[in-house]
């Protein structure tokens, strides 16, 4: 069974039923044939940007985490090994949350699913949907 780590915006768009969620991402999220992973990095990003009252971060972080777990997502713990992999990444992308998510996926050897085409420039299994 293949596991996929999802980018924060895909998780938010899925939870909100947002039409910006690409069909391919929606199909992966809906499929029971895959393990759907989320990262504490995404919860931290949601918490920080929700607190800043950014309009694209409308879910409280505790609610978002609880709903993902109820929906069958699996939380991928963050380790110092993941953090060390950031040093292997170029400065192609400036967002520290995205860089850490990519590093985490690289360290775990799982595909990272994102709508951000810039991230496709990183090594590993970056799936732009």
Coordinates of C-alpha atoms in Angstrom, one line a residue:
X1 CA 0.0 0.0 0.0
X2 CA 1.5 3.3 -1.1
X3 CA 1.6 6.2 1.4
X4 CA 1.4 9.8 0.3
X5 CA 2.3 12.9 2.3
X6 CA -0.1 15.8 1.5
X7 CA 0.8 19.5 1.3
X8 CA -1.0 21.8 3.8
X9 CA -3.1 23.6 1.2
X10 CA -4.4 20.3 -0.3
X11 CA -5.4 19.3 3.2
X12 CA -7.2 22.6 3.8
X13 CA -8.9 22.6 0.4
X14 CA -10.1 19.0 0.9
X15 CA -11.5 19.8 4.4
X16 CA -13.3 22.9 3.1
X17 CA -14.6 21.3 0.0
X18 CA -12.8 24.0 -1.9
X19 CA -13.0 23.9 -5.7
X20 CA -9.3 24.7 -5.9
X21 CA -8.6 21.1 -4.8
X22 CA -7.3 19.4 -8.0
X23 CA -9.2 16.4 -9.2
X24 CA -6.1 14.2 -9.0
X25 CA -5.5 15.2 -5.4
X26 CA -9.2 14.6 -4.6
X27 CA -8.9 11.1 -6.1
X28 CA -5.9 10.3 -4.0
X29 CA -7.5 11.6 -0.8
X30 CA -10.7 9.7 -1.5
X31 CA -9.0 6.4 -2.3
X32 CA -8.8 3.8 0.4
X33 CA -6.0 2.0 -1.5
X34 CA -3.5 4.5 -0.1
X35 CA -2.2 5.6 3.3
X36 CA -2.9 9.3 3.6
X37 CA -0.2 11.0 5.7
X38 CA -0.2 14.5 7.3
X39 CA 2.6 16.1 9.1
X40 CA 2.8 18.1 12.3
X41 CA 4.5 20.7 10.1
X42 CA 1.1 21.3 8.4
X43 CA -0.6 21.6 11.8
X44 CA 2.1 24.1 12.8
X45 CA 1.6 26.1 9.6
X46 CA -2.2 26.1 10.1
X47 CA -1.8 27.2 13.7
X48 CA 0.6 30.1 12.9
X49 CA -1.4 31.3 9.9
X50 CA -4.8 30.8 11.5
X51 CA -3.6 32.9 14.4
X52 CA -2.6 35.6 11.9
X53 CA -6.2 35.4 10.7
X54 CA -5.2 34.7 7.1
X55 CA -8.3 34.1 5.0
X56 CA -6.9 30.9 3.5
X57 CA -6.4 29.3 6.9
X58 CA -9.9 29.1 8.3
X59 CA -9.7 25.9 10.3
X60 CA -8.5 25.9 13.9
X61 CA -5.5 23.7 14.2
X62 CA -6.9 21.3 16.8
X63 CA -10.1 20.9 14.8
X64 CA -8.2 20.3 11.6
X65 CA -6.0 17.6 13.3
X66 CA -9.0 15.9 14.9
X67 CA -10.9 15.8 11.6
X68 CA -8.0 14.4 9.7
X69 CA -7.6 11.6 12.2
X70 CA -11.3 10.9 12.1
X71 CA -11.1 10.7 8.3
X72 CA -8.4 8.1 8.5
X73 CA -5.3 10.1 7.9
X74 CA -2.1 9.0 9.6
X75 CA 0.1 11.5 11.4
X76 CA 3.7 11.2 10.3
X77 CA 5.8 12.1 13.3
X78 CA 8.5 14.8 12.8
X79 CA 12.0 13.8 13.7
X80 CA 15.4 15.4 13.8
X81 CA 16.3 13.2 10.8
X82 CA 13.7 15.0 8.8
X83 CA 15.1 18.3 9.9
X84 CA 18.6 17.4 8.8
X85 CA 17.3 16.7 5.3
X86 CA 16.5 20.4 4.8
X87 CA 20.3 20.9 4.4
X88 CA 20.1 18.7 1.3
X89 CA 17.6 21.0 -0.4
X90 CA 18.5 24.0 -2.5
X91 CA 17.0 27.4 -1.8
X92 CA 14.6 26.8 -4.7
X93 CA 11.6 27.5 -2.5
X94 CA 11.6 30.0 0.3
X95 CA 8.7 28.7 2.4
X96 CA 10.1 26.9 5.4
X97 CA 7.0 24.8 5.9
X98 CA 7.1 23.5 2.4
X99 CA 10.9 22.9 2.6
X100 CA 10.4 20.8 5.8
X101 CA 7.5 18.9 4.3
X102 CA 9.7 18.0 1.3
X103 CA 12.6 17.0 3.6
X104 CA 10.2 14.8 5.6
X105 CA 8.9 13.1 2.5
X106 CA 12.5 12.6 1.2
X107 CA 13.7 11.1 4.5
X108 CA 10.7 8.7 4.6
X109 CA 10.9 7.8 0.9
X110 CA 7.2 8.7 0.3
X111 CA 5.7 10.8 -2.5
X112 CA 4.9 14.4 -1.5
X113 CA 1.6 15.6 -3.1
X114 CA 1.3 19.3 -3.8
X115 CA -0.3 21.8 -6.1
X116 CA 2.9 24.0 -6.0
X117 CA 4.8 23.4 -9.3
X118 CA 7.9 25.1 -7.9
X119 CA 8.4 22.2 -5.5
X120 CA 8.8 19.8 -8.5
X121 CA 12.3 21.1 -8.8
X122 CA 13.3 19.3 -5.6
X123 CA 14.6 15.7 -5.7
X124 CA 12.5 12.8 -4.6
X125 CA 9.0 11.9 -5.4
X126 CA 7.2 15.2 -5.8
X127 CA 3.8 14.7 -7.3
X128 CA 2.3 18.0 -8.6
X129 CA -1.4 17.6 -9.0

